Amino acid sequence: MKQIYLDYSATTPVKEDVVKEMIPYYTEVYGNPSSLYSVGLEAKQGLELARERVAKLINAQPAEIRFTSCGTEADNWVLEGVADALKNKGNHIITSKIEHHAILHTCEHLEKNGFEVTYLDVDSEGFVSPEALEAAIKDTTILVSIMMVNNEIGTIQPIKELAAVAKAHGVLFHTDAVQALGNVPIDVKDLGVDFISMSAHKIYGPKGVGALYIRKGARINNYMHGGGQEARKRAGTENMAGIVGFGKAAELSMNNLDAHIEHCSTLRNKLWEKIQAEIPHVQVNGSMDKRHPGNLNVSFDYIEGEAILLLLDAHGICVSTGSACSSGSLAPSQVLEALGVPVTKMNGTIRFTVGDFTTDEDIDNVVEVLSKVVARLREMSPVTGKEGW
Amino acid sequence: MALYNETVMEHFMNPHNVGEIENPDGKGTYGSPVCGDMMQITIKVDEEEKIVDAKFKTFGCGSAIASSSMATDMIIGMSVEEALDLSNKKIVDELGGLPPAKIHCSVLAEHAIKSAIYDYATKYGKTYAGLEGFDPDAEEDHHHDDIEEE
């Protein structure tokens, strides 16, 4: 059975060219980049090339890129690090209700430590409004953190406008761009943001490596304490192969960005058109206009998401319910809740994400299986066709 | 690799007793789509008070559907008294276990069966010790807390 992977927002396969560049850093260029002999210096060279490549993808300076162990670490670092650096200036942080858990749970932790957090509402398509941000800023506000692209519904936030609001008040602005990187063009100079969280494994790079963009001069304290790595900003021996892989993935992404966006959005749009044509009682969540090119989040009436997921899996099709981080937990998605999606519909929601390896034929096959799966579960459901179920 | 064990997967993939009995002797529903799962069970009972047929319709996850399939399998051929004695634990055991967070699916099945029997008892003027204090319309417990695991 051929596997059809439609969960690229959960993670991506590592591209062959990426793996090829990584391997020597395990076996030949195994030196510690902090060492001063040749195999160490050679590693250091690989590290700096990766930094340049990641910087280029977002139009930053290499010295503004600091590697981390993952996107979650970058999110933790920016919140804890800015809170710590500016605690004498204020204790107020603004974020949104639809952020990733890496932001929301870190904010909750900060709240326990005396910080005040405002969680901005979003509209029915998941957008944060610049006016709402403006209204929430106080004298004590030290940081605004709004994700660039939502992981569940794919909504692309007006980051440039939001960052401008923060800047006008002299407040630092962070955006979690883990889902955005490689899927929407990012230019830090144009966006005017101070910090960006990134991750390698969403752009066909390896797991276990991320980065934080820190605009030159932006105030932030360290989060990981120890050695002098990353210009004394992030301690810990570098995950060399991972970082090199991130760099190569960033380069490939940079060269392939337009084609990638075109490929994904074409297939995603086809998926949604076919679903609408063949399956009644469905709704898309989020905006079809400003959306991650590969993301489709659909609610299927009268049935439950995990059952859909399991039956698709039995046909080799990989999708997720809500976001991968909340599958396994029974709590409904806080993102769909913030959009005002009724709980009944939330339970029957599936996230599809297409990527570089998805084919036109895959979409045909998926919809063929999906329509049977949905029909079968609806036949089994006691609420099928009932008003106000 | 699968999320559930082989027995659960088999009952989910090829569930037994799906549907609704026409003119059932008892019909019970428990849960709601808001909670994430809802089960409807219809039963046919003969003069000897034996359950001769049972069918289910379920809105829910894989383990809810598997629990419905297994539970209906188990009560077919049982006396009403025996079916009232069927605990969620016995359903879980017969399924070879469920993940802790999914134990509530078996509770749902136990309650749906009791509700169907309650309906039957009301209709036919029967009383059973196993139904004492049972309220089919009781608010669903916060069954996601796994408290029924034991």
Coordinates of C-alpha atoms in Angstrom, one line a residue:
Chain A
M1 CA 0.0 0.0 0.0
K2 CA 1.4 3.4 -1.0
Q3 CA 1.5 5.9 1.8
I4 CA 0.1 9.3 1.1
Y5 CA 1.4 11.8 3.6
L6 CA -0.8 14.8 4.1
D7 CA 0.6 16.1 7.4
Y8 CA 3.5 18.4 6.3
S9 CA 2.6 20.8 9.1
A10 CA 3.4 18.2 11.7
T11 CA 6.7 17.5 10.1
T12 CA 8.3 16.9 6.7
P13 CA 10.6 14.2 5.4
V14 CA 14.2 15.3 5.2
K15 CA 15.3 15.9 1.6
E16 CA 18.0 13.6 0.2
D17 CA 20.3 16.6 -0.5
V18 CA 19.9 17.7 3.0
V19 CA 20.8 14.3 4.5
K20 CA 23.9 14.2 2.1
E21 CA 25.3 17.4 3.6
M22 CA 24.5 16.3 7.2
I23 CA 26.2 12.9 7.1
P24 CA 29.9 14.0 7.1
Y25 CA 29.3 16.1 10.2
Y26 CA 28.7 12.8 12.1
T27 CA 31.7 10.9 10.8
E28 CA 34.4 13.1 9.3
V29 CA 33.8 16.7 10.4
Y30 CA 33.0 15.5 13.9
G31 CA 35.0 18.2 15.6
N32 CA 33.6 20.6 18.1
P33 CA 33.2 24.0 16.4
S34 CA 34.7 25.6 19.5
S35 CA 37.9 23.7 19.1
L36 CA 40.9 25.4 17.6
Y37 CA 42.4 22.6 15.5
S38 CA 41.5 21.9 11.9
V39 CA 38.6 19.5 12.4
G40 CA 37.1 21.9 14.8
L41 CA 37.6 24.9 12.5
E42 CA 36.1 22.9 9.7
A43 CA 33.0 22.3 11.7
K44 CA 32.9 26.0 12.6
Q45 CA 33.0 26.8 8.9
G46 CA 30.0 24.5 8.3
L47 CA 28.2 26.1 11.2
E48 CA 28.7 29.6 9.8
L49 CA 27.6 28.6 6.3
A50 CA 24.4 27.2 7.8
R51 CA 23.9 30.5 9.6
E52 CA 24.3 32.5 6.4
R53 CA 21.8 30.3 4.6
V54 CA 19.2 30.5 7.3
A55 CA 19.7 34.3 7.5
K56 CA 19.3 34.6 3.7
L57 CA 16.0 32.9 3.8
I58 CA 14.5 35.7 6.0
N59 CA 16.8 38.5 4.7
A60 CA 18.6 38.9 8.0
Q61 CA 22.3 39.3 8.9
P62 CA 24.0 36.0 9.8
A63 CA 24.9 37.4 13.3
E64 CA 21.2 37.8 13.9
I65 CA 20.6 34.1 13.7
R66 CA 21.0 31.9 16.9
F67 CA 20.5 28.2 16.6
T68 CA 18.4 26.4 19.2
S69 CA 17.3 22.8 19.8
C70 CA 13.9 23.4 18.2
G71 CA 11.1 26.0 17.5
T72 CA 9.8 25.5 21.0
E73 CA 13.1 26.5 22.6
A74 CA 13.1 29.6 20.4
D75 CA 9.6 30.5 21.7
N76 CA 10.6 29.8 25.3
W77 CA 13.8 31.8 24.9
V78 CA 12.2 34.9 23.5
L79 CA 9.4 35.1 26.1
E80 CA 11.5 34.3 29.1
G81 CA 14.5 36.2 27.8
V82 CA 12.7 39.4 27.0
A83 CA 10.6 39.2 30.2
D84 CA 13.8 38.8 32.2
A85 CA 15.7 41.6 30.3
L86 CA 12.8 44.1 30.6
K87 CA 11.2 43.2 34.0
N88 CA 12.1 46.6 35.4
K89 CA 10.4 48.3 32.5
G90 CA 7.2 46.4 32.7
N91 CA 5.5 43.0 33.2
H92 CA 2.9 43.0 30.5
I93 CA 3.0 40.7 27.4
I94 CA 0.5 40.5 24.6
T95 CA -0.2 37.4 22.5
S96 CA -3.2 35.8 20.9
K97 CA -5.6 33.0 21.8
I98 CA -4.5 30.9 18.8
E99 CA -0.8 30.6 19.5
H100 CA 1.1 27.3 19.6
H101 CA 1.4 25.7 23.0
A102 CA 5.1 26.7 23.1
I103 CA 3.9 30.3 23.4
L104 CA 0.7 29.8 25.4
H105 CA 2.2 27.5 28.0
T106 CA 5.3 29.7 28.4
C107 CA 3.0 32.6 28.9
E108 CA 1.1 30.7 31.6
H109 CA 4.4 30.0 33.3
L110 CA 5.3 33.7 33.2
E111 CA 1.9 34.6 34.7
K112 CA 2.7 32.4 37.7
N113 CA 5.9 34.5 38.0
G114 CA 4.2 37.8 38.2
F115 CA 3.8 38.7 34.6
E116 CA 0.5 39.8 33.1
V117 CA -0.5 38.4 29.7
T118 CA -3.3 39.6 27.4
Y119 CA -4.6 36.9 25.0
L120 CA -6.0 38.7 22.0
D121 CA -9.2 37.4 20.4
V122 CA -9.3 36.5 16.7
D123 CA -12.1 36.9 14.2
S124 CA -14.0 34.0 12.6
E125 CA -11.1 33.4 10.1
G126 CA -8.4 33.6 12.8
F127 CA -7.1 37.1 12.2
V128 CA -5.7 39.3 15.0
S129 CA -6.6 42.9 14.3
P130 CA -4.0 45.7 14.6
E131 CA -6.7 47.8 16.3
A132 CA -7.2 45.2 19.0
L133 CA -3.4 45.1 19.5
E134 CA -3.3 48.9 19.7
A135 CA -6.0 48.9 22.3
A136 CA -4.3 46.3 24.4
I137 CA -0.9 48.0 24.7
K138 CA -0.2 49.6 28.0
D139 CA 2.7 51.5 29.6
T140 CA 3.9 48.2 31.1
T141 CA 3.8 46.3 27.9
I142 CA 7.3 44.8 27.0
L143 CA 6.6 42.3 24.3
V144 CA 4.0 41.3 21.7
S145 CA 4.1 37.8 20.3
I146 CA 1.8 36.9 17.4
M147 CA 2.4 33.8 15.2
M148 CA 2.9 34.4 11.5
V149 CA 1.0 31.4 10.3
N150 CA -1.4 29.3 12.4
N151 CA -0.5 25.6 12.7
E152 CA -4.1 24.4 12.6
I153 CA -6.0 26.6 10.2
G154 CA -3.1 28.2 8.3
T155 CA -4.2 31.8 8.7
I156 CA -1.5 34.2 7.7
Q157 CA -1.5 37.2 10.1
P158 CA -0.8 40.8 9.0
I159 CA 2.5 40.8 10.8
K160 CA 3.8 43.9 9.2
E161 CA 0.8 45.9 10.4
L162 CA 0.9 44.3 13.8
A163 CA 4.7 44.9 14.2
A164 CA 4.2 48.6 13.2
V165 CA 1.7 49.0 16.0
A166 CA 4.1 47.6 18.6
K167 CA 7.0 49.7 17.2
A168 CA 5.0 52.9 17.4
H169 CA 4.7 52.2 21.1
G170 CA 8.4 51.2 21.5
V171 CA 7.4 47.6 22.3
L172 CA 9.4 44.6 21.0
F173 CA 7.6 42.3 18.6
H174 CA 8.1 38.6 18.2
T175 CA 6.6 36.2 15.6
D176 CA 6.6 32.5 15.7
A177 CA 7.2 31.7 12.1
V178 CA 7.6 27.9 12.5
Q179 CA 4.7 27.2 10.1
A180 CA 5.5 30.2 7.9
L181 CA 9.1 29.5 7.1
G182 CA 9.4 28.2 3.6
N183 CA 5.7 28.6 3.0
V184 CA 5.4 32.4 2.8
P185 CA 8.1 34.9 1.9
I186 CA 9.7 36.4 5.0
D187 CA 11.8 39.6 4.9
V188 CA 12.7 40.8 8.4
K189 CA 13.6 44.2 7.1
D190 CA 10.2 44.7 5.5
L191 CA 8.2 43.2 8.4
G192 CA 10.0 45.2 11.0
V193 CA 10.0 42.5 13.6
D194 CA 12.5 42.0 16.4
F195 CA 12.4 38.3 16.9
I196 CA 11.4 35.3 14.8
S197 CA 11.2 31.6 15.9
M198 CA 12.0 29.0 13.2
S199 CA 12.3 25.3 13.0
A200 CA 14.2 23.0 10.5
H201 CA 11.9 20.0 10.4
K202 CA 9.0 21.9 8.8
I203 CA 11.1 22.8 5.8
Y204 CA 12.4 19.3 4.8
G205 CA 15.3 19.6 7.4
P206 CA 16.0 17.5 10.4
K207 CA 14.2 17.4 13.8
G208 CA 16.0 18.8 16.8
V209 CA 17.1 22.1 15.4
G210 CA 15.6 25.5 15.3
A211 CA 16.7 29.1 15.4
L212 CA 15.8 32.5 16.9
Y213 CA 16.3 35.6 14.8
I214 CA 17.3 38.4 17.1
R215 CA 17.4 41.8 15.4
K216 CA 20.7 43.5 16.1
G217 CA 20.3 45.6 19.2
A218 CA 17.0 44.0 20.4
R219 CA 17.1 43.4 24.2
I220 CA 16.9 39.8 25.3
N221 CA 18.7 37.8 28.0
N222 CA 20.0 34.3 27.7
Y223 CA 17.8 31.3 28.4
M224 CA 20.4 28.5 28.2
H225 CA 23.3 29.2 30.4
G226 CA 26.7 27.6 30.1
G227 CA 29.5 27.9 27.5
G228 CA 30.2 30.7 25.1
Q229 CA 28.6 29.2 22.0
E230 CA 26.4 31.2 19.6
A231 CA 28.3 34.5 20.5
R232 CA 27.7 33.8 24.2
K233 CA 23.9 34.0 23.6
R234 CA 22.9 30.3 23.6
A235 CA 25.1 27.8 25.5
G236 CA 25.5 24.2 24.6
T237 CA 27.6 22.3 22.0
E238 CA 26.0 22.8 18.6
N239 CA 23.9 20.1 17.0
M240 CA 26.3 20.3 14.0
A241 CA 24.7 17.8 11.6
G242 CA 21.3 19.2 12.5
I243 CA 22.3 22.8 11.9
V244 CA 24.1 22.0 8.7
G245 CA 20.9 20.2 7.6
F246 CA 18.8 23.3 8.6
G247 CA 21.1 25.4 6.5
K248 CA 20.8 23.2 3.4
A249 CA 17.1 23.0 3.8
A250 CA 16.9 26.8 4.1
E251 CA 18.9 27.1 0.9
L252 CA 16.7 24.7 -1.0
S253 CA 13.6 26.4 0.4
M254 CA 15.0 29.8 -0.8
N255 CA 15.6 28.6 -4.3
N256 CA 12.3 26.7 -4.5
L257 CA 10.0 29.1 -2.7
D258 CA 7.8 30.3 -5.5
A259 CA 7.5 26.8 -7.1
H260 CA 6.7 25.3 -3.7
I261 CA 3.9 27.8 -3.0
E262 CA 2.5 27.3 -6.5
H263 CA 2.7 23.5 -6.2
C264 CA 1.1 23.3 -2.7
S265 CA -1.7 25.9 -3.3
T266 CA -2.7 24.2 -6.6
L267 CA -3.0 20.8 -4.9
R268 CA -4.6 22.2 -1.8
N269 CA -7.2 24.1 -3.8
K270 CA -7.9 21.0 -5.8
L271 CA -8.3 19.0 -2.6
W272 CA -10.9 21.4 -1.3
E273 CA -12.8 21.7 -4.6
K274 CA -13.0 17.9 -4.8
I275 CA -14.1 17.5 -1.2
Q276 CA -16.8 20.1 -1.7
A277 CA -17.9 18.3 -4.9
E278 CA -18.1 14.9 -3.4
I279 CA -18.8 15.2 0.3
P280 CA -21.9 17.1 1.6
H281 CA -22.0 18.9 4.9
V282 CA -18.4 20.1 5.2
Q283 CA -16.9 23.4 6.1
V284 CA -13.5 24.9 5.8
N285 CA -12.1 26.6 8.9
G286 CA -9.9 29.7 8.5
S287 CA -9.4 32.1 5.5
M288 CA -9.1 30.8 2.0
D289 CA -7.5 34.0 1.0
K290 CA -4.6 34.5 3.3
R291 CA -3.7 31.0 4.1
H292 CA -0.6 28.7 4.3
P293 CA -0.4 27.3 0.8
G294 CA -0.5 23.6 1.9
N295 CA -3.1 23.8 4.7
L296 CA -6.7 22.7 4.6
N297 CA -8.7 22.4 7.8
V298 CA -12.1 20.9 7.3
S299 CA -15.0 20.0 9.6
F300 CA -17.1 17.0 8.6
D301 CA -20.6 17.1 10.1
Y302 CA -22.1 14.3 12.2
I303 CA -18.8 12.3 12.7
E304 CA -15.7 12.4 14.9
G305 CA -12.2 13.2 13.7
E306 CA -10.2 10.4 15.2
A307 CA -12.4 7.8 13.6
I308 CA -11.8 9.5 10.2
L309 CA -8.0 9.6 10.9
L310 CA -7.9 5.9 11.8
L311 CA -9.8 4.8 8.7
L312 CA -7.7 7.0 6.5
D313 CA -4.6 5.5 8.1
A314 CA -5.9 2.1 7.3
H315 CA -5.6 3.2 3.7
G316 CA -2.1 4.6 4.1
I317 CA -3.3 8.2 4.3
C318 CA -1.7 10.3 7.1
V319 CA -3.7 13.4 8.3
S320 CA -4.2 14.9 11.7
T321 CA -7.1 16.0 13.9
G322 CA -6.7 19.6 15.1
S323 CA -2.9 19.8 15.6
A324 CA -0.6 17.0 16.2
C325 CA 0.2 18.3 19.7
S326 CA -3.4 18.0 20.8
S327 CA -4.1 14.6 19.3
G328 CA -4.2 12.1 22.1
S329 CA -5.6 14.7 24.4
L330 CA -9.4 15.0 24.5
A331 CA -9.6 18.7 24.8
P332 CA -11.1 20.4 21.8
S333 CA -8.8 22.7 19.8
Q334 CA -8.4 26.1 21.4
V335 CA -7.8 27.5 17.9
L336 CA -11.2 26.4 16.6
E337 CA -12.8 27.5 19.8
A338 CA -11.3 31.0 19.3
L339 CA -12.8 31.1 15.8
G340 CA -16.2 30.3 17.2
V341 CA -16.5 26.9 15.5
P342 CA -19.3 25.0 17.3
V343 CA -18.0 22.2 19.5
T344 CA -19.9 19.6 17.6
K345 CA -18.1 20.6 14.4
M346 CA -14.8 20.9 16.1
N347 CA -14.9 17.2 17.0
G348 CA -15.1 16.3 13.4
T349 CA -12.2 18.4 12.1
I350 CA -9.3 17.1 10.0
R351 CA -6.2 19.1 9.1
F352 CA -4.7 18.2 5.7
T353 CA -1.3 19.7 4.7
V354 CA 0.2 19.0 1.3
G355 CA 3.8 19.5 0.5
D356 CA 6.6 19.1 -2.1
F357 CA 6.1 15.3 -2.5
T358 CA 2.3 15.4 -2.8
T359 CA 1.1 14.6 -6.3
D360 CA -2.0 15.4 -8.3
E361 CA -2.9 11.7 -8.2
D362 CA -2.5 11.6 -4.4
I363 CA -5.3 14.2 -4.2
D364 CA -7.6 12.0 -6.4
N365 CA -6.9 9.0 -4.3
V366 CA -7.4 10.7 -1.0
V367 CA -10.8 12.2 -1.9
E368 CA -11.9 8.8 -3.3
V369 CA -11.0 7.1 0.1
L370 CA -12.2 10.0 2.2
S371 CA -15.7 10.2 0.7
K372 CA -16.1 6.5 1.4
V373 CA -14.8 6.8 5.0
V374 CA -17.0 9.8 5.7
A375 CA -20.1 8.1 4.3
R376 CA -19.4 4.9 6.3
L377 CA -19.0 6.8 9.6
R378 CA -22.1 8.9 8.9
E379 CA -24.0 5.7 8.4
M380 CA -22.9 4.6 11.8
S381 CA -23.7 7.9 13.5
P382 CA -26.9 8.4 15.5
V383 CA -26.9 12.2 14.7
T384 CA -26.5 12.0 10.9
G385 CA -28.9 14.4 9.1
K386 CA -30.4 15.7 12.4
E387 CA -31.1 19.3 12.8
G388 CA -28.9 21.1 15.4
W389 CA -27.1 17.9 16.2
Chain B
M1 CA 1.8 0.2 14.3
A2 CA -1.7 1.1 15.4
L3 CA -3.2 3.3 18.0
Y4 CA -5.1 0.5 19.6
N5 CA -4.6 -3.3 20.1
E6 CA -5.6 -5.8 17.4
T7 CA -9.0 -6.6 19.0
V8 CA -10.0 -3.0 19.3
M9 CA -8.8 -2.3 15.7
E10 CA -10.7 -5.3 14.4
H11 CA -14.0 -4.1 16.1
F12 CA -13.4 -0.6 14.9
M13 CA -12.6 -1.5 11.3
N14 CA -15.2 -4.2 11.0
P15 CA -17.8 -3.4 13.7
H16 CA -20.6 -5.8 14.5
N17 CA -24.2 -4.9 15.0
V18 CA -24.2 -1.5 13.3
G19 CA -27.6 0.0 12.8
E20 CA -31.0 0.4 14.5
I21 CA -33.6 -2.3 15.2
E22 CA -37.0 -1.4 13.8
N23 CA -39.6 -1.3 16.6
P24 CA -37.1 -2.1 19.3
D25 CA -38.1 -3.3 22.7
G26 CA -35.7 -0.9 24.2
K27 CA -33.7 2.1 23.0
G28 CA -31.1 4.0 24.9
T29 CA -28.8 6.9 24.1
Y30 CA -26.0 8.3 26.1
G31 CA -23.5 11.0 25.6
S32 CA -23.6 13.9 23.1
P33 CA -21.6 15.1 20.1
V34 CA -20.5 18.1 22.2
C35 CA -18.7 15.8 24.6
G36 CA -17.1 14.0 21.6
D37 CA -19.1 10.8 21.7
M38 CA -22.6 9.6 21.7
M39 CA -24.0 6.1 21.6
Q40 CA -27.4 4.7 20.7
I41 CA -28.3 1.1 21.4
T42 CA -31.5 -0.6 20.4
I43 CA -32.4 -4.1 21.7
K44 CA -34.9 -6.8 21.0
V45 CA -36.0 -8.9 24.0
D46 CA -37.9 -12.2 23.9
E47 CA -40.6 -13.5 26.4
E48 CA -37.9 -15.2 28.5
E49 CA -36.4 -11.7 29.0
K50 CA -33.4 -12.7 26.9
I51 CA -31.7 -10.1 24.6
V52 CA -32.0 -11.7 21.2
D53 CA -30.6 -8.8 19.2
A54 CA -28.8 -5.5 19.7
K55 CA -27.7 -2.8 17.4
F56 CA -25.7 0.4 17.8
K57 CA -25.1 3.8 16.2
T58 CA -22.2 5.7 17.5
F59 CA -20.7 9.2 17.1
G60 CA -17.2 8.9 18.3
C61 CA -13.6 7.9 18.1
G62 CA -12.2 4.5 17.2
S63 CA -12.5 3.1 20.7
A64 CA -16.1 4.3 21.1
I65 CA -17.1 2.4 18.0
A66 CA -15.1 -0.7 19.1
S67 CA -16.7 -0.5 22.5
S68 CA -20.1 -0.3 21.0
S69 CA -19.4 -3.3 18.7
M70 CA -18.0 -5.4 21.5
A71 CA -20.7 -4.4 24.0
T72 CA -23.5 -5.3 21.7
D73 CA -21.8 -8.6 20.8
M74 CA -21.6 -9.4 24.5
I75 CA -25.2 -8.7 25.4
I76 CA -26.8 -10.6 22.6
G77 CA -27.8 -13.9 24.1
M78 CA -27.7 -12.6 27.7
S79 CA -30.7 -12.3 30.0
V80 CA -31.7 -8.8 30.8
E81 CA -30.4 -9.3 34.3
E82 CA -27.0 -10.5 33.0
A83 CA -26.8 -7.5 30.7
L84 CA -27.5 -5.1 33.6
D85 CA -24.5 -6.7 35.4
L86 CA -22.2 -5.9 32.5
S87 CA -19.7 -3.4 33.7
N88 CA -17.5 -1.2 31.6
K89 CA -14.5 -3.1 33.0
K90 CA -15.8 -6.3 31.5
I91 CA -16.1 -4.6 28.1
V92 CA -12.6 -3.2 28.4
D93 CA -11.2 -6.7 29.4
E94 CA -13.0 -8.3 26.5
L95 CA -11.4 -5.7 24.2
G96 CA -8.0 -6.6 25.6
G97 CA -7.6 -3.1 27.2
L98 CA -8.1 0.5 26.1
P99 CA -5.7 3.5 26.6
P100 CA -6.4 5.2 29.9
A101 CA -7.8 8.3 28.2
K102 CA -10.3 6.1 26.3
I103 CA -11.8 4.1 29.2
H104 CA -14.8 6.5 29.2
C105 CA -15.8 4.9 25.8
S106 CA -16.6 1.7 27.6
V107 CA -18.5 3.6 30.3
L108 CA -20.6 5.1 27.5
A109 CA -21.4 1.6 26.3
E110 CA -22.4 0.4 29.8
H111 CA -24.7 3.4 30.2
A112 CA -26.2 3.1 26.8
I113 CA -27.1 -0.5 27.4
K114 CA -28.6 0.3 30.8
S115 CA -30.6 3.1 29.2
A116 CA -31.9 0.7 26.5
I117 CA -32.9 -1.8 29.2
Y118 CA -34.5 1.0 31.3
D119 CA -36.6 1.9 28.2
Y120 CA -37.6 -1.8 27.8
A121 CA -38.5 -2.1 31.6
T122 CA -40.6 1.1 31.5
K123 CA -42.4 -0.1 28.4
Y124 CA -43.1 -3.6 29.7
G125 CA -43.6 -2.7 33.3
K126 CA -40.6 -4.7 34.6
T127 CA -38.4 -4.0 37.6
Y128 CA -34.8 -5.0 38.0
A129 CA -32.5 -4.6 40.9
G130 CA -29.8 -3.6 38.5
L131 CA -31.8 -0.5 37.5
E132 CA -32.3 0.8 41.0
G133 CA -31.3 4.4 41.2
F134 CA -30.5 4.5 37.4
D135 CA -31.4 7.7 35.7
P136 CA -31.1 7.5 31.9
D137 CA -31.3 11.3 31.7
A138 CA -28.6 11.9 34.2
E139 CA -26.0 14.5 33.1
E140 CA -23.1 12.8 31.6
D141 CA -20.3 12.7 34.2
H142 CA -17.0 14.3 33.4
H143 CA -16.1 11.0 31.9
H144 CA -12.9 12.3 30.4
D145 CA -11.3 12.3 33.8
D146 CA -10.7 8.5 33.7
I147 CA -12.2 8.1 37.2
E148 CA -14.1 5.1 36.0
E149 CA -10.9 3.2 35.2
E150 CA -11.1 0.9 38.2

